[in-house]
Structures are given as structure tokens and as C-alpha cells.
Coordinates of C-alpha atoms in Angstrom, one line a residue:
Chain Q
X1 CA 143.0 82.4 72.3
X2 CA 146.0 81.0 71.4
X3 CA 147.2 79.9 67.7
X4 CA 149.7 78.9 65.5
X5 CA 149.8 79.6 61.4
X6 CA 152.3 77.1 59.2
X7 CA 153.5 79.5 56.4
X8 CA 153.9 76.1 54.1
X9 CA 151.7 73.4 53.3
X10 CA 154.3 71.4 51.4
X11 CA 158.4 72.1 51.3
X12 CA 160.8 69.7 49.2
X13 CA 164.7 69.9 49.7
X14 CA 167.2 67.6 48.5
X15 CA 169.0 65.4 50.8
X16 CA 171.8 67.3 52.5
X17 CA 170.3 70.5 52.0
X18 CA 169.1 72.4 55.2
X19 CA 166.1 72.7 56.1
X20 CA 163.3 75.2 57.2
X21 CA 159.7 74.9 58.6
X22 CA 157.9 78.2 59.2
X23 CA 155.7 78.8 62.2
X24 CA 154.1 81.6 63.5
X25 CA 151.9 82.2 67.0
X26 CA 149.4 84.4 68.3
X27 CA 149.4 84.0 71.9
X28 CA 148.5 86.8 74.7
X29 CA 151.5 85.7 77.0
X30 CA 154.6 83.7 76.8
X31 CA 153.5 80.3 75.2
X32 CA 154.7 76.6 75.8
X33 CA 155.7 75.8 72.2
X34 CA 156.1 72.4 70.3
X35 CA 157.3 71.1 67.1
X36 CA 155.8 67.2 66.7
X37 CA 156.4 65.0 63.4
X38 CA 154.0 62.3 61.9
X39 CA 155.5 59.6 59.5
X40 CA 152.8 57.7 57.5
X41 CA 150.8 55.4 59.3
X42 CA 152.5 55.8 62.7
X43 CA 151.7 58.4 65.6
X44 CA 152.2 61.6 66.3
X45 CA 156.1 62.2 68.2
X46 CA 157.5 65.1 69.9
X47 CA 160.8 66.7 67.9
X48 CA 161.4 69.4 70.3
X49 CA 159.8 71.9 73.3
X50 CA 160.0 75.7 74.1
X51 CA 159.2 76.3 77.6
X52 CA 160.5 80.0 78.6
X53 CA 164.2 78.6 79.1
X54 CA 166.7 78.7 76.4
X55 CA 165.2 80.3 73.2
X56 CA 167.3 78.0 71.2
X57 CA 166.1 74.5 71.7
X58 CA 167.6 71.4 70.6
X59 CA 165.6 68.0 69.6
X60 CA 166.1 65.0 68.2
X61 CA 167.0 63.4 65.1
X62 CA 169.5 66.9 64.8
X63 CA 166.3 69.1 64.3
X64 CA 166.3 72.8 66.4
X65 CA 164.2 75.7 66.7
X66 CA 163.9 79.3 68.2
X67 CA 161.8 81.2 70.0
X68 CA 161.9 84.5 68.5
X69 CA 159.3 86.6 70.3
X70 CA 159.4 90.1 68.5
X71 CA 158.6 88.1 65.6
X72 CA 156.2 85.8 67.2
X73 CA 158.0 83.0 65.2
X74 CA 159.7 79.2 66.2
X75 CA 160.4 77.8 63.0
X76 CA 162.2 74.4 63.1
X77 CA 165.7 73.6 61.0
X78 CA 168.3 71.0 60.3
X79 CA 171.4 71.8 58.6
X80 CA 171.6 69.0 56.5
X81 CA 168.4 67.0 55.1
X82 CA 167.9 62.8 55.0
X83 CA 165.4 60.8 53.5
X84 CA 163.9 59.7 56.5
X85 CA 163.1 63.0 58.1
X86 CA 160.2 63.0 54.9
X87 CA 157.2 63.6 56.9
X88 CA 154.2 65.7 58.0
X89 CA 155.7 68.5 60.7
X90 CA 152.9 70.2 63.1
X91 CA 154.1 73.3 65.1
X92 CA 151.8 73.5 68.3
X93 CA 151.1 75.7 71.1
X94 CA 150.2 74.7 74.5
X95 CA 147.9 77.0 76.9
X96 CA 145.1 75.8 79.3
X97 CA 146.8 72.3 80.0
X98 CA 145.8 71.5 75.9
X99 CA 147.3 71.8 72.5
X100 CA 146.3 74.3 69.4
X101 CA 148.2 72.2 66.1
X102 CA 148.4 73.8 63.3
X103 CA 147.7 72.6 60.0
X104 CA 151.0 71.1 58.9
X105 CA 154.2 71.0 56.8
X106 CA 154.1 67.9 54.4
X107 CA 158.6 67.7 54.1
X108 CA 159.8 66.2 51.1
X109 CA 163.1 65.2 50.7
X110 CA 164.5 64.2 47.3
X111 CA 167.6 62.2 46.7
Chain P
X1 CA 157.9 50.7 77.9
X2 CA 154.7 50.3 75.8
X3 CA 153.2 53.0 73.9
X4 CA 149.7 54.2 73.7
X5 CA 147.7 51.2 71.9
X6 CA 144.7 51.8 69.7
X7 CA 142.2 49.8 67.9
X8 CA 141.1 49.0 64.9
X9 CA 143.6 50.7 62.8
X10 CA 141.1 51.0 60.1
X11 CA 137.7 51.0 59.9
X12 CA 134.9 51.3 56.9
X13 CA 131.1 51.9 57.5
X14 CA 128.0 53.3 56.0
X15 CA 126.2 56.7 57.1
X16 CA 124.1 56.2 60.0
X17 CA 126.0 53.6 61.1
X18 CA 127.5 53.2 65.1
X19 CA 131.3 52.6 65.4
X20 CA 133.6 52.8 68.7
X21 CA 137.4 53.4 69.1
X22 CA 139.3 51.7 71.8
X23 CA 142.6 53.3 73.1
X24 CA 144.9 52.0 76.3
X25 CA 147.0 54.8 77.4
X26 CA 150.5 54.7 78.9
X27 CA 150.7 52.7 82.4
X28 CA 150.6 55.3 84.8
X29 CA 149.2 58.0 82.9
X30 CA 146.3 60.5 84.3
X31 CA 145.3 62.5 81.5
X32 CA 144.4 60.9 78.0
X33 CA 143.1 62.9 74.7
X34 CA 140.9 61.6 72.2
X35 CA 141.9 64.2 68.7
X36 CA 139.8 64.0 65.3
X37 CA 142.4 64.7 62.5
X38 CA 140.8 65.4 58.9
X39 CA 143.1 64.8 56.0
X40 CA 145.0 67.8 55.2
X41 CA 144.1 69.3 59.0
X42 CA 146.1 69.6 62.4
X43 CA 144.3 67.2 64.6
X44 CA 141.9 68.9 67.2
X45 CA 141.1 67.9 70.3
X46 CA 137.8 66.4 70.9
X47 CA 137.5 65.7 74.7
X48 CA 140.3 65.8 77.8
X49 CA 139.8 63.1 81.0
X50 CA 141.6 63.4 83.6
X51 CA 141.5 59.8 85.5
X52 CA 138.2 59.2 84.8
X53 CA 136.4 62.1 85.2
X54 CA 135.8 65.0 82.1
X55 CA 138.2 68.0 81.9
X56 CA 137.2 69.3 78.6
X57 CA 134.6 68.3 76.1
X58 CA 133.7 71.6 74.5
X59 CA 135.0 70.3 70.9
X60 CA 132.9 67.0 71.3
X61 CA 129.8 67.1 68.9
X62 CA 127.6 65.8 71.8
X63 CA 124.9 64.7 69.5
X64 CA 126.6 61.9 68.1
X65 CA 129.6 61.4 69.9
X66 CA 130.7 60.1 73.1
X67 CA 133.4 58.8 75.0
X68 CA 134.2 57.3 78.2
X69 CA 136.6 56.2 81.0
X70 CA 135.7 53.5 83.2
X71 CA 138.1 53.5 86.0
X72 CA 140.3 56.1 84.4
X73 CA 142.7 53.6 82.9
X74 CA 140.9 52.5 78.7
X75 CA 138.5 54.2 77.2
X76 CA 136.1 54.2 74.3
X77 CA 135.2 57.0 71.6
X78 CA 132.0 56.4 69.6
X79 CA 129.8 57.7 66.8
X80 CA 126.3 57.0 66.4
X81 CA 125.2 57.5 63.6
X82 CA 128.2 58.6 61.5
X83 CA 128.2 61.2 58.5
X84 CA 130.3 61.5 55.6
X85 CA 131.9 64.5 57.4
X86 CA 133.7 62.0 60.2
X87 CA 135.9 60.3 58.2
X88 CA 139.1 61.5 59.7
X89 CA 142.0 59.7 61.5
X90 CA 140.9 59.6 65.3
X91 CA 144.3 59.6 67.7
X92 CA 144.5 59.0 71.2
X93 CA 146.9 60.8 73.6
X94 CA 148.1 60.4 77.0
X95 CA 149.8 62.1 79.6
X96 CA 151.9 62.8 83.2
X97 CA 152.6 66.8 82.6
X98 CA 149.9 68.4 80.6
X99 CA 152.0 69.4 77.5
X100 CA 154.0 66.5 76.8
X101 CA 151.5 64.1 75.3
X102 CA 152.5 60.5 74.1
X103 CA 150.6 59.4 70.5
X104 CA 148.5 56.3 69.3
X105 CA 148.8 55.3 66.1
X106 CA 145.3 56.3 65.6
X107 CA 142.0 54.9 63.9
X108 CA 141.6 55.3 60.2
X109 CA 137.8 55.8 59.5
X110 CA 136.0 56.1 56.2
X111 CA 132.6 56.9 56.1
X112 CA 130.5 56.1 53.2

């Protein structure tokens, strides 16, 4: 079975600041890997996806992550934070056509 | 191109009561999701179709939901009767390529 574990339930930065999102996985082979955002009251969107290419991936709105498999991690950055990327951040994992979210990162960003 | 449309946005009923979902996926799109996401929680998936017929449903709680897709293009998620327990935000997905899933803005329920 195939999971992922969100080290932080809520992070707060300042505007400008970089940014990090933890994420773990547990997966028994090479994983399809997903970082999707969820502002208030609107749907879920894809950031960025980790498909056994490059293990640095690039998304939108500046936002990157990598695949690091010896330490079965993809956390998600920015280098600099801006008060619209306050949001709700899910790092997912893809297996058996479906996919595991995990529980979340609530991003704050202070001005 | 439009997104995935869902309806109501928000919806308020008793215990026991029946309430049903409508979502209309992406033009063109085989595969559509239904997800139950509790406040605080990831959303998980509740049932798969693929066209109109059932990939996955082993999430579903059978005994008081169901969903369907009549000519694999809308379909409808429903609770009869609700509990307390399935107030959640319920989001609908669809899909070409199996991981890259487009988002409703889902259906705010609150059971009371």
C-alpha cells in the first residue's frame, strides 16, 4: 500500500521568506508523486508532478520539489514567499490509476 | 475550457435525511472521482467510473451511499439517510491519464 505522511499541519512564513513543505512516502516501488494546493472555497489544483524523469521538478506559481528516494522524501519549496500562495498544500501519491493525499499543510504567510 | 462543475455548493440537512450531489466533468473526459474530504483530512476517494461503468468502489459505504453514471458523461452522489459523521466537503474529479485529475469546487455538507 502506498502512503504519504505531511510532517506539518500548519507552517507560517513571512512574505519573501522561502518556503518548505515536508513530505514523506511509503511506497513498495517507484511512485508517481504530486504536490496539489486548495485555496478557500475553490478546488483542488495541481502545483507540480514526479513521474521517474527529472528528480527536480518545476511547477507553477515558482513552487519546486525533489524526489529524493534514499530518503523517501518530495518536499515542495519556493524561494521567496507571497501572500497569495496562503493555502492548504496536499502531497499525494499515485499507484493503481488512484491517489493516496495526505492530510495537509495549512501555509500561512504573514506580511 | 470549462472546469469540472458541481452542485449545490452548500448544503444543510437533518440526520436521516436523503441528499444528492451533482457533478459534470470535463468534456471529453473518461474517468471521474467522487472524494469525501472531512475538515482537517486529505480527501479520500469514495468511488472511480470509468465511462459509465464502476472501477473502484471499495471506499463507498454501500449502505447509504451511492452514485451513478448514466451515459458516462454527469453523475450523481447520494446519501440516504445521512449521519452526523458525513458532514465533509464532497469533491468531484475527472480525468484523460489516470494521475492527472482536474477538481470541482466541491459540495459543502453539514449534517445536523
Amino acid at each position: 500500500a502506498q502512503s504519504v505522511t505531511q510532517l506539518d499541519s500548519h507552517v507560517s512564513v513571512s512574505e519573501g521568506t522561502p518556503v518548505l513543505l515536508r513530505c514523506n512516502y511509503s511506497s513498495s516501488y517507484s511512485p508517481s508523486l504530486f504536490w496539489y494546493v486548495q485555496h478557500p472555497n475553490k478546488g483542488l489544483q495541481l502545483l507540480l508532478k514526479y513521474t521517474s524523469a527529472a528528480t527536480l521538478v518545476k511547477g507553477i506559481n515558482g513552487f519546486e520539489a525533489e524526489f529524493k528516494k534514499s530518503e523517501t522524501s518530495f518536499h515542495l519549496t519556493k524561494p521567496s514567499a507571497h501572500m497569495s500562495d496562503a493555502a492548504e498544500y496536499f502531497c499525494v501519491v499515485g499507484s493503481a490509476r488512484q491517489l493516496t493525499f495526505g492530510s495537509g499543510t495549512q501555509l500561512t504567510v504573514l506580511p | 475550457e470549462a472546469g469540472v462543475a458541481q452542485s449545490p455548493r452548500y448544503k444543510i440537512i437533518e440526520k436521516r435525511q436523503s441528499v444528492a450531489f451533482w457533478c459534470n466533468p470535463i468534456s471529453g473526459h473518461a474517468t471521474l472521482y467522487w472524494y469525501q474530504q472531512i475538515l482537517g483530512q486529505g480527501p479520500k476517494l469514495l468511488i472511480q467510473f470509468q465511462n459509465n461503468g464502476v472501477v473502484d468502489d471499495s471506499q463507498l459505504p454501500k449502505d447509504r451511499f451511492s452514485a451513478e453514471r448514466l451515459k458516462g458523461v454527469d453523475s450523481t452522489l447520494k446519501i440516504q439517510p445521512a449521519k452526523l459523521e458525513d458532514s465533509a466537503v464532497y469533491l468531484c474529479a475527472s480525468s484523460l491519464s489516470p494521475y492527472e485529475q482536474y477538481f470541482g469546487p466541491g459540495t459543502r455538507l453539514t449534517v445536523t
